[in-house]
CSV table of C-alpha atoms and ligand atoms in Angstrom, one decimal:
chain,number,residue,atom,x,y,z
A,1,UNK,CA,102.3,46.3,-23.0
A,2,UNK,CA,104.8,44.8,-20.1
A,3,UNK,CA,104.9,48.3,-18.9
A,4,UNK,CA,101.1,48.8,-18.6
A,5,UNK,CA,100.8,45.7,-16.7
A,6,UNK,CA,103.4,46.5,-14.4
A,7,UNK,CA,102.1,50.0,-13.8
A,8,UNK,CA,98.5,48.5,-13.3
A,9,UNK,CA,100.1,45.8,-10.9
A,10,UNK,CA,101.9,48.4,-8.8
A,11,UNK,CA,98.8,51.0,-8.8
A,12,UNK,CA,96.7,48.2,-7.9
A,13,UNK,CA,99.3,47.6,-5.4
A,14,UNK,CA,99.4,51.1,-3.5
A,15,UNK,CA,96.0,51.8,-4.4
A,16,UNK,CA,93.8,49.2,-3.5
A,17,UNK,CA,95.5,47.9,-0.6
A,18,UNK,CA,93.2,49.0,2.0
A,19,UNK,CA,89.5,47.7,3.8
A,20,UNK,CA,87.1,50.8,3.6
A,21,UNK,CA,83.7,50.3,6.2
A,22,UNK,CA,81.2,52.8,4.3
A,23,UNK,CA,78.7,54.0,5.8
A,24,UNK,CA,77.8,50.7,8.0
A,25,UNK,CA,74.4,49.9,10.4
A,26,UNK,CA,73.7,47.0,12.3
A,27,UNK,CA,70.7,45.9,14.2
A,28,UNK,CA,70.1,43.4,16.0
A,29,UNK,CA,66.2,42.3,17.0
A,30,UNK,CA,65.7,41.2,20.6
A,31,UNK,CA,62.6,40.5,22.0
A,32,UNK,CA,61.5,42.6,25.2
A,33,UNK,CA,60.9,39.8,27.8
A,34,UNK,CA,61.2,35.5,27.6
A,35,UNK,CA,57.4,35.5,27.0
A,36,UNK,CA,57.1,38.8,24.8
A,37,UNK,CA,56.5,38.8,21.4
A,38,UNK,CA,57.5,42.6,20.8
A,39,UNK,CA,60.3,42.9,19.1
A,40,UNK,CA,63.0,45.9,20.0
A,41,UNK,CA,66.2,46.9,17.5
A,42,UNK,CA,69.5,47.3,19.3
A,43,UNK,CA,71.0,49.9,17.3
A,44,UNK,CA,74.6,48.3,17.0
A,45,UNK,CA,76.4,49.9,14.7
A,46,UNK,CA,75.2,53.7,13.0
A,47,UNK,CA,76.4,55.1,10.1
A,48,UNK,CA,80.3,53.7,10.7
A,49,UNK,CA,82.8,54.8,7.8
A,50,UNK,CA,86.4,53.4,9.1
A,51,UNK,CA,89.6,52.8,6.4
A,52,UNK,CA,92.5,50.5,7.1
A,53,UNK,CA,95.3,51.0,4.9
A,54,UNK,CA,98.1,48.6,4.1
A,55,UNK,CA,100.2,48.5,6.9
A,56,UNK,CA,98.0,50.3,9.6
A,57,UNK,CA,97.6,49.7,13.2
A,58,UNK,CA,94.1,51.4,13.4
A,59,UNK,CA,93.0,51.4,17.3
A,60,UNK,CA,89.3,51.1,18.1
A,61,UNK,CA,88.5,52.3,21.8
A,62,UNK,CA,85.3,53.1,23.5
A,63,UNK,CA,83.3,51.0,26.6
A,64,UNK,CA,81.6,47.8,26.7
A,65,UNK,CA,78.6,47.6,24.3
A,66,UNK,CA,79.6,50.6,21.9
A,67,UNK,CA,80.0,47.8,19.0
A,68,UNK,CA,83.6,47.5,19.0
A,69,UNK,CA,83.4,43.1,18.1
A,70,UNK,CA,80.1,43.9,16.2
A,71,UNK,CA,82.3,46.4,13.3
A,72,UNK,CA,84.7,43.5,13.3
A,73,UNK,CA,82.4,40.7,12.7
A,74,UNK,CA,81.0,43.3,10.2
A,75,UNK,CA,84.5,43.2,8.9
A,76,UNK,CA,85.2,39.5,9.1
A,77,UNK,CA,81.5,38.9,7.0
A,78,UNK,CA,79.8,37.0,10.3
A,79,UNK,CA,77.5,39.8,10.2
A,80,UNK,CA,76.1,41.0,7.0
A,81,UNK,CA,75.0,44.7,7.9
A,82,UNK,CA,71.4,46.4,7.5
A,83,UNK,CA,72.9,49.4,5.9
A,84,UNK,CA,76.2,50.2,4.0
A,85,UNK,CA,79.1,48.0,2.8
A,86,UNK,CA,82.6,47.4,3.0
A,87,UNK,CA,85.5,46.9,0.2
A,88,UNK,CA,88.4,45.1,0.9
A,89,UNK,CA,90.2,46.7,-1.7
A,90,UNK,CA,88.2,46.6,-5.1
A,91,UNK,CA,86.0,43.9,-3.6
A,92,UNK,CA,82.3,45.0,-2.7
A,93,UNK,CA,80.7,42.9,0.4
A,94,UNK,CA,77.4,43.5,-1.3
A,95,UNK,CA,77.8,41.7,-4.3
A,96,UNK,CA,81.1,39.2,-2.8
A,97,UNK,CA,80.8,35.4,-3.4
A,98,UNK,CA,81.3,32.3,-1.2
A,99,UNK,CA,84.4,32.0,-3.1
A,100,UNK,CA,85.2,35.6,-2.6
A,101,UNK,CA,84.8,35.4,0.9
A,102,UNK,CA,87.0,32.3,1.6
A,103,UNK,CA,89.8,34.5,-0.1
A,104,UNK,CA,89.5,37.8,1.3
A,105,UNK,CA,89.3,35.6,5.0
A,106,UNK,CA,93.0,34.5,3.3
A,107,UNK,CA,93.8,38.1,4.1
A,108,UNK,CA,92.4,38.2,7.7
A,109,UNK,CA,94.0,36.9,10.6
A,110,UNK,CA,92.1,37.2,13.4
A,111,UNK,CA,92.4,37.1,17.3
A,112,UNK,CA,90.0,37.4,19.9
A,113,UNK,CA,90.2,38.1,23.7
A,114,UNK,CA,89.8,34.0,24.8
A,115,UNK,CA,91.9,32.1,22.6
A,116,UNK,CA,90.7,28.8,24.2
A,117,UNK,CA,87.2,29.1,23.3
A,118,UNK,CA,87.9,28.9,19.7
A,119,UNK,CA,90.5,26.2,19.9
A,120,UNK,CA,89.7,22.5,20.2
A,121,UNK,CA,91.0,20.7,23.1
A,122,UNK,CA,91.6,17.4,21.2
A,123,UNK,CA,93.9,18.6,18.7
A,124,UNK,CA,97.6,19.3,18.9
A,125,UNK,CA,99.0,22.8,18.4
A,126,UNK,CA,100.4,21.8,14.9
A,127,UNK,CA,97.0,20.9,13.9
A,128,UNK,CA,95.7,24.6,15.2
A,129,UNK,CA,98.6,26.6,13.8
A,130,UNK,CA,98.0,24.6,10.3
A,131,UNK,CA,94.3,24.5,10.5
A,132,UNK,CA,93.7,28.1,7.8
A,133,UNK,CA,96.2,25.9,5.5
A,134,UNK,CA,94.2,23.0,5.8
A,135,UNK,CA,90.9,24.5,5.4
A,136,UNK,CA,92.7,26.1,2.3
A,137,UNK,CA,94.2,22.9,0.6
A,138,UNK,CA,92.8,22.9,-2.5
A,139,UNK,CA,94.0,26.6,-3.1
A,140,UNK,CA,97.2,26.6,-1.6
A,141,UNK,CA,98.9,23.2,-2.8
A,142,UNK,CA,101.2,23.1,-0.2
A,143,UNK,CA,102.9,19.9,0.9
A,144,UNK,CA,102.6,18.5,4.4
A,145,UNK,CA,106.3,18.7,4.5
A,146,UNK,CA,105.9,22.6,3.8
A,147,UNK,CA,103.0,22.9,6.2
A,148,UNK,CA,104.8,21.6,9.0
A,149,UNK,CA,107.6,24.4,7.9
A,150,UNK,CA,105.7,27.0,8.0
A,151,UNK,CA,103.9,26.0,11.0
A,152,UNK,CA,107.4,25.8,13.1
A,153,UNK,CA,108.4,29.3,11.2
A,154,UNK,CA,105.5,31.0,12.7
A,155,UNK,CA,105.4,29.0,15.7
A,156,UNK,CA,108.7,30.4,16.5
A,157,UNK,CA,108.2,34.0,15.6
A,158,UNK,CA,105.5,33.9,18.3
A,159,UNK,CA,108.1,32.7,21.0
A,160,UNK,CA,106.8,29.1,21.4
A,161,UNK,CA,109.1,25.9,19.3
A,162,UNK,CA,108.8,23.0,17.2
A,163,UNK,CA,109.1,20.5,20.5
A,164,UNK,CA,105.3,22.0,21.0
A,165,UNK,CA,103.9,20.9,17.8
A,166,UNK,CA,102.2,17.6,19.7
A,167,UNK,CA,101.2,19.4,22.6
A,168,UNK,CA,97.6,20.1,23.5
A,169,UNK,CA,96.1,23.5,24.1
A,170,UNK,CA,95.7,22.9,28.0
A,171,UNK,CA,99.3,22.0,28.5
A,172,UNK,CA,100.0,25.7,28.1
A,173,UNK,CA,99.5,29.1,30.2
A,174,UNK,CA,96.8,31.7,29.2
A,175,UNK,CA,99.7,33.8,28.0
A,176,UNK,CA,101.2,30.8,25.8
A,177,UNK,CA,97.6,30.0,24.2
A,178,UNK,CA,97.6,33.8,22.7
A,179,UNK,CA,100.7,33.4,21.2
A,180,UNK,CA,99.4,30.0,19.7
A,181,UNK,CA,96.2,32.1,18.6
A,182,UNK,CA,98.4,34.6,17.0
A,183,UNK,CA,100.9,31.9,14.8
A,184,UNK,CA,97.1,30.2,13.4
A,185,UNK,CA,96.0,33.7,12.7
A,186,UNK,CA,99.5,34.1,10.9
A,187,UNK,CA,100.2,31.0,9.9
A,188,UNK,CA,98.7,32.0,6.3
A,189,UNK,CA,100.9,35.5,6.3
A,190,UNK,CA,97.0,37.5,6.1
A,191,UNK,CA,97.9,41.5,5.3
A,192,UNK,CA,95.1,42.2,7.9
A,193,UNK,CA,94.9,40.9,11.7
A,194,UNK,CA,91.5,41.9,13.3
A,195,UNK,CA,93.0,41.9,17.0
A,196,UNK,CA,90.1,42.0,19.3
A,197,UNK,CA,90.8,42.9,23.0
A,198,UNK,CA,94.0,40.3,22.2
A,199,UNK,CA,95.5,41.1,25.7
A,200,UNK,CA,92.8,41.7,28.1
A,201,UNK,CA,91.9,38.1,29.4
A,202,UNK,CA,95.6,37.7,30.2
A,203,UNK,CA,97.5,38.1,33.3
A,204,UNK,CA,99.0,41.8,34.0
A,205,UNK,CA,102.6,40.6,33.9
A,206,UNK,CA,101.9,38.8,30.3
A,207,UNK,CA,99.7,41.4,28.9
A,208,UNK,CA,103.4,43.6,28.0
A,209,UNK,CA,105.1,40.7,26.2
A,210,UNK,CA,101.9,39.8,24.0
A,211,UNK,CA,102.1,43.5,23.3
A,212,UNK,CA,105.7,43.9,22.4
A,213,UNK,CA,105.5,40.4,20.4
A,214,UNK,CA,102.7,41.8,18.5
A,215,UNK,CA,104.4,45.0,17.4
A,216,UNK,CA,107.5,42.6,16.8
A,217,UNK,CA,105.6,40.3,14.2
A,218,UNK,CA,103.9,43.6,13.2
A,219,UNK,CA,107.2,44.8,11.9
A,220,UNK,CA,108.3,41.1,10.8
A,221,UNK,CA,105.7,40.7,8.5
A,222,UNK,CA,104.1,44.4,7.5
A,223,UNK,CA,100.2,43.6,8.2
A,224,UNK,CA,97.6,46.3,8.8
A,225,UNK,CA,95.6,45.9,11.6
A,226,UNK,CA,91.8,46.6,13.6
A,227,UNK,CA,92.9,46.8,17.1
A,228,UNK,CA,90.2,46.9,19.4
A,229,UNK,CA,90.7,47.3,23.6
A,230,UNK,CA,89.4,49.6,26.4
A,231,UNK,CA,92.9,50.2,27.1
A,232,UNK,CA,94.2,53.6,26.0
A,233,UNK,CA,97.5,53.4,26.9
A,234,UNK,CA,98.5,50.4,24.5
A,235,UNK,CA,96.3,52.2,21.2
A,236,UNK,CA,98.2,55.4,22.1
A,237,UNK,CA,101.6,53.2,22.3
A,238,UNK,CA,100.9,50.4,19.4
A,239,UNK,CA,98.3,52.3,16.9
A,240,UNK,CA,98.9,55.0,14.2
A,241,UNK,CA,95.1,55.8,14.0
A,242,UNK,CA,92.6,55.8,16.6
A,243,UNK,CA,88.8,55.7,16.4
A,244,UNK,CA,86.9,56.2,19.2
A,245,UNK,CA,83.5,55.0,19.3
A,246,UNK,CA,80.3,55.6,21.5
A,247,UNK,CA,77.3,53.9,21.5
A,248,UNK,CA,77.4,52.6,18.0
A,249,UNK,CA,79.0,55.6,15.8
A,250,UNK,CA,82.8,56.8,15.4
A,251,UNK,CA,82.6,60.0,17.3
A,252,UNK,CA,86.2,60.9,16.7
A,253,UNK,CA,89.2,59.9,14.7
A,254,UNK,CA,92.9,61.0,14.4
A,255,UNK,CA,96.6,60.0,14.8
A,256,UNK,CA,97.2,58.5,17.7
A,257,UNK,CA,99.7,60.5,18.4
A,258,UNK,CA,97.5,63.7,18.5
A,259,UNK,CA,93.7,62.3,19.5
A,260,UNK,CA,94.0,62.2,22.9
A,261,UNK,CA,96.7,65.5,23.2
A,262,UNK,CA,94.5,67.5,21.1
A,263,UNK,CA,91.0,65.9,21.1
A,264,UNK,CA,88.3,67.4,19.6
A,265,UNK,CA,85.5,65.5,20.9
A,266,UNK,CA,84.5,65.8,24.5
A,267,UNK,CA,84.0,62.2,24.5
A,268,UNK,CA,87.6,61.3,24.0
A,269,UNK,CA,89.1,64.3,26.2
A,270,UNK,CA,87.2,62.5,29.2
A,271,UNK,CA,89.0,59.3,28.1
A,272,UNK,CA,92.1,61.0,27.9
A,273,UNK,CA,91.9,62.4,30.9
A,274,UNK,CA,92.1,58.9,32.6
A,275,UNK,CA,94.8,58.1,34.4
A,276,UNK,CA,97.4,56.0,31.5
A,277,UNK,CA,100.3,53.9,31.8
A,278,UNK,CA,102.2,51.5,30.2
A,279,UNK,CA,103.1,50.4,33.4
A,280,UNK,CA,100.2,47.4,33.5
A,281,UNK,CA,100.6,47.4,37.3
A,282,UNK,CA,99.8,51.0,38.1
A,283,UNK,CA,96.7,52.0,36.2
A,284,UNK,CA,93.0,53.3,36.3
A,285,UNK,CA,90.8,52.7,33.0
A,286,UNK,CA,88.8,55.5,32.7
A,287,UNK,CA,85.5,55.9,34.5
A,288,UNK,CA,83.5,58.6,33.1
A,289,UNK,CA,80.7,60.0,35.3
A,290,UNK,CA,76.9,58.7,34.5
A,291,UNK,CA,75.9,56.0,32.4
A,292,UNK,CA,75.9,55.1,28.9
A,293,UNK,CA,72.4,54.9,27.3
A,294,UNK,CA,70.8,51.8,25.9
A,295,UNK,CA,71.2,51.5,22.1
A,296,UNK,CA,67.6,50.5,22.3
A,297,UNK,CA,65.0,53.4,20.9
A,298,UNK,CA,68.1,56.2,21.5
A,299,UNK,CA,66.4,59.6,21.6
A,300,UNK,CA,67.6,61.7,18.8
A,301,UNK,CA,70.7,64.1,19.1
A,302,UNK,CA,73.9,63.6,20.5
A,303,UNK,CA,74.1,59.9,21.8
A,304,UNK,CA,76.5,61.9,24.4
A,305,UNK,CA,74.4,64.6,25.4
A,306,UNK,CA,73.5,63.5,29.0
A,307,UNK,CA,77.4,63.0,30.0
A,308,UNK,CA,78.3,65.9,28.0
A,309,UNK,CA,79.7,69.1,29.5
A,310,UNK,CA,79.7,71.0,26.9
A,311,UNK,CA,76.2,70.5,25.4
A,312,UNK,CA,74.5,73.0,23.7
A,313,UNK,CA,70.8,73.3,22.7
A,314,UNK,CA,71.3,71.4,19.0
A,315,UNK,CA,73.0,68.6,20.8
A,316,UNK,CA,69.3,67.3,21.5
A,317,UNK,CA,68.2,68.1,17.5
A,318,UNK,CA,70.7,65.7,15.5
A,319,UNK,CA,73.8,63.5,15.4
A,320,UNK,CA,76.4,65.7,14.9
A,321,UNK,CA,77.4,66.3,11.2
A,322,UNK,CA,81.3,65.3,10.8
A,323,UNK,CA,83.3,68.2,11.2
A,324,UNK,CA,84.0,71.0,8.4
A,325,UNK,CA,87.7,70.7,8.4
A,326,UNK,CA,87.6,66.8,8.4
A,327,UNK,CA,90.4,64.9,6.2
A,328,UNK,CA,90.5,61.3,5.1
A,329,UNK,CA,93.0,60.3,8.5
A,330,UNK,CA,91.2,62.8,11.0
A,331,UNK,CA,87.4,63.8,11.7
A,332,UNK,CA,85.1,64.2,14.8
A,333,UNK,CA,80.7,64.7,15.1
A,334,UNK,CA,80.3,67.3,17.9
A,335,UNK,CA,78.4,70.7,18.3
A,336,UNK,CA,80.5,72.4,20.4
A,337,UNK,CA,84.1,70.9,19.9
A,338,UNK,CA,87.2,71.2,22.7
A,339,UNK,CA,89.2,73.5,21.4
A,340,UNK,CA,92.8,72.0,22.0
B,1,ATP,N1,74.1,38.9,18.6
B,1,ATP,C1,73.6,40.0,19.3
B,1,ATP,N2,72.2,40.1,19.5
B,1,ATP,C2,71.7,41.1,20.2
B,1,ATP,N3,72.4,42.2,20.6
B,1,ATP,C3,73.8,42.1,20.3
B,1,ATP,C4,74.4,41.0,19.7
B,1,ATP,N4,75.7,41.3,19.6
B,1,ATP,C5,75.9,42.5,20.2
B,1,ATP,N5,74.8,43.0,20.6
B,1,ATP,C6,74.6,44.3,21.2
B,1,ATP,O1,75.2,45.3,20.4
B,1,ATP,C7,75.8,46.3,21.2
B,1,ATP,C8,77.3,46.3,20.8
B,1,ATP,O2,77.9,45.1,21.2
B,1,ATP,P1,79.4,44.8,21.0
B,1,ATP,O3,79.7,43.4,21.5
B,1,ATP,O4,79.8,45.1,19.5
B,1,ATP,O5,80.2,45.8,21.9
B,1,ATP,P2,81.7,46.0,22.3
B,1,ATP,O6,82.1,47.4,22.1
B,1,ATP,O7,82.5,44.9,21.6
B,1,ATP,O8,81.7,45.7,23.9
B,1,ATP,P3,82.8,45.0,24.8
B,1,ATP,O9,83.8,46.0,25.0
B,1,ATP,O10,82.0,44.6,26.0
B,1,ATP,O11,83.3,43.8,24.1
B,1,ATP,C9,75.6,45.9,22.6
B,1,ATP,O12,74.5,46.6,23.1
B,1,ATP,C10,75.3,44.4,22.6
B,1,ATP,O13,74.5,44.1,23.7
B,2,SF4,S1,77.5,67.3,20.1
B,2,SF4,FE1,76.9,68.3,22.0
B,2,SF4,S2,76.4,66.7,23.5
B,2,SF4,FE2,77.5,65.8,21.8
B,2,SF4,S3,79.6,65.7,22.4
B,2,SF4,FE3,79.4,67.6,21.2
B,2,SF4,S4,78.9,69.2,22.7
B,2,SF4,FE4,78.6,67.2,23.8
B,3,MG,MG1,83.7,43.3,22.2
C-alpha cells in the first residue's frame, strides 16, 4: 500500500507537472466607431495548443498584436477563452473553482513589462515582496516572523537587501523595481513564472543583468516558464522551446536551439534572418517587409499569405494543417515549408 502511494506520488510528480493550452480562441468584441453600435470580433487568439513542462523556459515571439499577453492572461485565468481549455496539470479551466484558481495562481509567478503599474506607491517593498503570502494567509500559516524571512531570502536572490524592506517603490531605478517585481512573483516559490516582455521597458545597459539574474534564479529554484518578448536573441539564448506566433495562431514551434537554424516556417526564417545579438547595444529587431493584417474579419487561408514568398495557390484556401511529421516538442502550419 506505501508503495502504491509512493509510485502514484512520483507519477503524479513527472507526469502531471506541466500547463497544456488545448486548442484555445479568444475574441474580443469591439464596436466599429464611438457612436456605432456594430459590433466587430477581434480574433485574438485561434486554435492555440502550447505545453509547458516542469522546468521549461518556453519562449513566445512574434510582433505587436499577434496575442502574445492575451495567451498569458488566458493562462493566468483573466481571460476565460471562447473556445478550448487549459490544464494545469490534472486540473481542467473549464470546470476549475474559485478555490482552484487561488491555488493554481500559488503556482504562477508572474511579471509584466512595467513593474510600476502594478505596484502601489504607498506601500513599502516588504509589503509588495509579502503581498501573494498575505493574500494567502489562511492557507499558508506562516508567521510574520517567517514572512519577513522569506521576504529578505528572495529579496536577496534578486540582488536587492533587507536595508530595502521600508523603502518605497519610487526610491528605486527602473532596473531595481524588476527585480522587486521578480522577488513578489517568487516570494511564494510558484513552479511557473509567466514572464511577459520582463526586460523591454528597461534601459539597454540593465536589460543583460535582469536577464542573467533571471536564468540565475531560474536555476536556483527549478521553475518552468512562458517567456514572451520581440527579442530573438534573448529566447534563442534563455529558452529551450520556442513558439512563434502570428496573428493569433502558433505558426511554428521547436527547440530553440534549432527553430531559427533550421526553420520550417517562412514566417520565422524572416525573423531569423534579422540581424541578433546579445550585444543589447548593437542590434536591429526584425522588420519584415509589408504589414500585418487586422485580426478583424481575416480572409481565410494563410494569415501570412500577403508577406509570404513562398505562397502557393492553397495558401489562400485554409489555415495550414500542422505538419505531417509534427512531434509533441516541434510542429509548424505551412503549405510550402523552407526546406532547411
Ligand atoms: N481587451 C481587449 N479588447 C479588445 N481587443 C484586444 C484586447 N486585448 C487585446 N486585444 C487585441 O487582441 C490582439 C492581440 O493583442 P495582445 O495584446 O495579446 O498582443 P501582443 O502580442 O501581446 O502584442 P504586444 O507585443 O504589443 O504586447 C490585438 O489585436 C489587440 O488589439
Ligand atoms: S502556408 Fe503558404 S502563405 Fe502561409 S507561410 Fe506557408 S507558404 Fe507562406
Ligand atoms: Mg503583449
Amino acid at each position: 500500500m506505501g508503495y502504491r502511494l509512493y509510485r502514484d506520488a512520483a507519477f503524479r510528480f513527472f507526469t502531471y507537472r506541466v500547463i497544456s493550452v488545448n486548442a484555445v480562441s479568444k475574441f474580443f468584441a469591439i464596436r466599429r466607431g464611438m457612436l456605432s453600435r456594430e459590433k466587430l470580433s477581434v480574433k485574438a487568439l485561434q486554435n492555440v495548443s502550447l505545453k509547458i513542462a516542469a522546468g521549461e523556459i518556453v519562449g513566445l515571439v512574434g510582433e505587436s498584436g499577434s496575442g502574445k499577453s492575451t495567451l498569458a492572461r488566458v493562462i493566468m485565468g483573466l481571460y476565460r477563452p471562447d473556445q478550448g481549455h487549459v490544464m494545469f496539470e490534472d486540473r481542467d479551466s473549464r470546470t476549475m473553482k474559485k478555490r482552484d484558481w487561488l491555488s493554481v495562481r500559488r503556482d504562477l509567478g508572474i511579471v509584466f513589462q512595467d513593474p510600476a503599474s502594478s505596484m502601489n506607491p504607498w506601500m513599502t517593498v516588504e509589503q509588495i515582496v509579502a503581498e501573494p503570502i498575505v493574500i494567502r494567509r489562511r492557507d499558508l500559516s506562516m508567521s510574520k516572523p517567517q514572512r519577513r524571512d522569506r521576504v529578505v531570502e528572495i529579496l536577496e536572490a534578486t540582488g536587492l537587501t533587507a536595508d530595502h524592506l521600508a523603502k518605497k517603490i519610487h526610491e528605486f531605478s527602473g532596473g531595481q523595481r524588476q527585480r522587486i517585481a521578480i522577488a513578489r512573483a517568487l516570494v511564494l516559490k510558484p513552479r511557473y513564472m509567466i514572464l511577459d516582455e520582463p526586460i523591454s521597458a528597461l534601459d539597454v545597459s540593465i536589460q543583460a543583468q535582469v536577464l542573467n539574474l533571471l536564468s540565475d534564479l531560474r536555476k536556483q529554484y527549478g521553475f518552468a516558464a512562458l517567456f514572451i518578448t520581440h527579442d530573438l536573441s534573448v529566447v534563442r539564448w534563455f529558452a529551450d522551446r520556442v513558439a512563434v506566433m502570428y496573428l493569433g495562431r502558433i505558426v511554428e514551434s521547436a527547440g530553440a536551439d534549432k527553430i531559427f537554424s533550421h526553420s520550417r516556417h517562412p514566417y520565422t526564417k524572416a525573423l531569423a534572418m534579422s540581424k541578433l545579438d546579445l550585444d543589447f547595444e548593437n542590434r536591429d529587431f526584425y522588420a519584415l517587409p509589408g504589414e500585418i493584417p487586422s485580426p478583424i474579419d481575416q480572409p481565410p487561408g494563410c494569415p501570412f499569405a500577403p508577406r509570404c514568398e513562398r505562397v502557393v495557390a492553397a495558401c489562400n484556401s485554409a489555415f495550414p494543417p500542422q505538419s505531417a511529421e509534427s512531434t509533441a516538442a516541434s510542429t509548424y502550419h505551412c503549405f510550402n515549408p523552407v526546406v532547411p
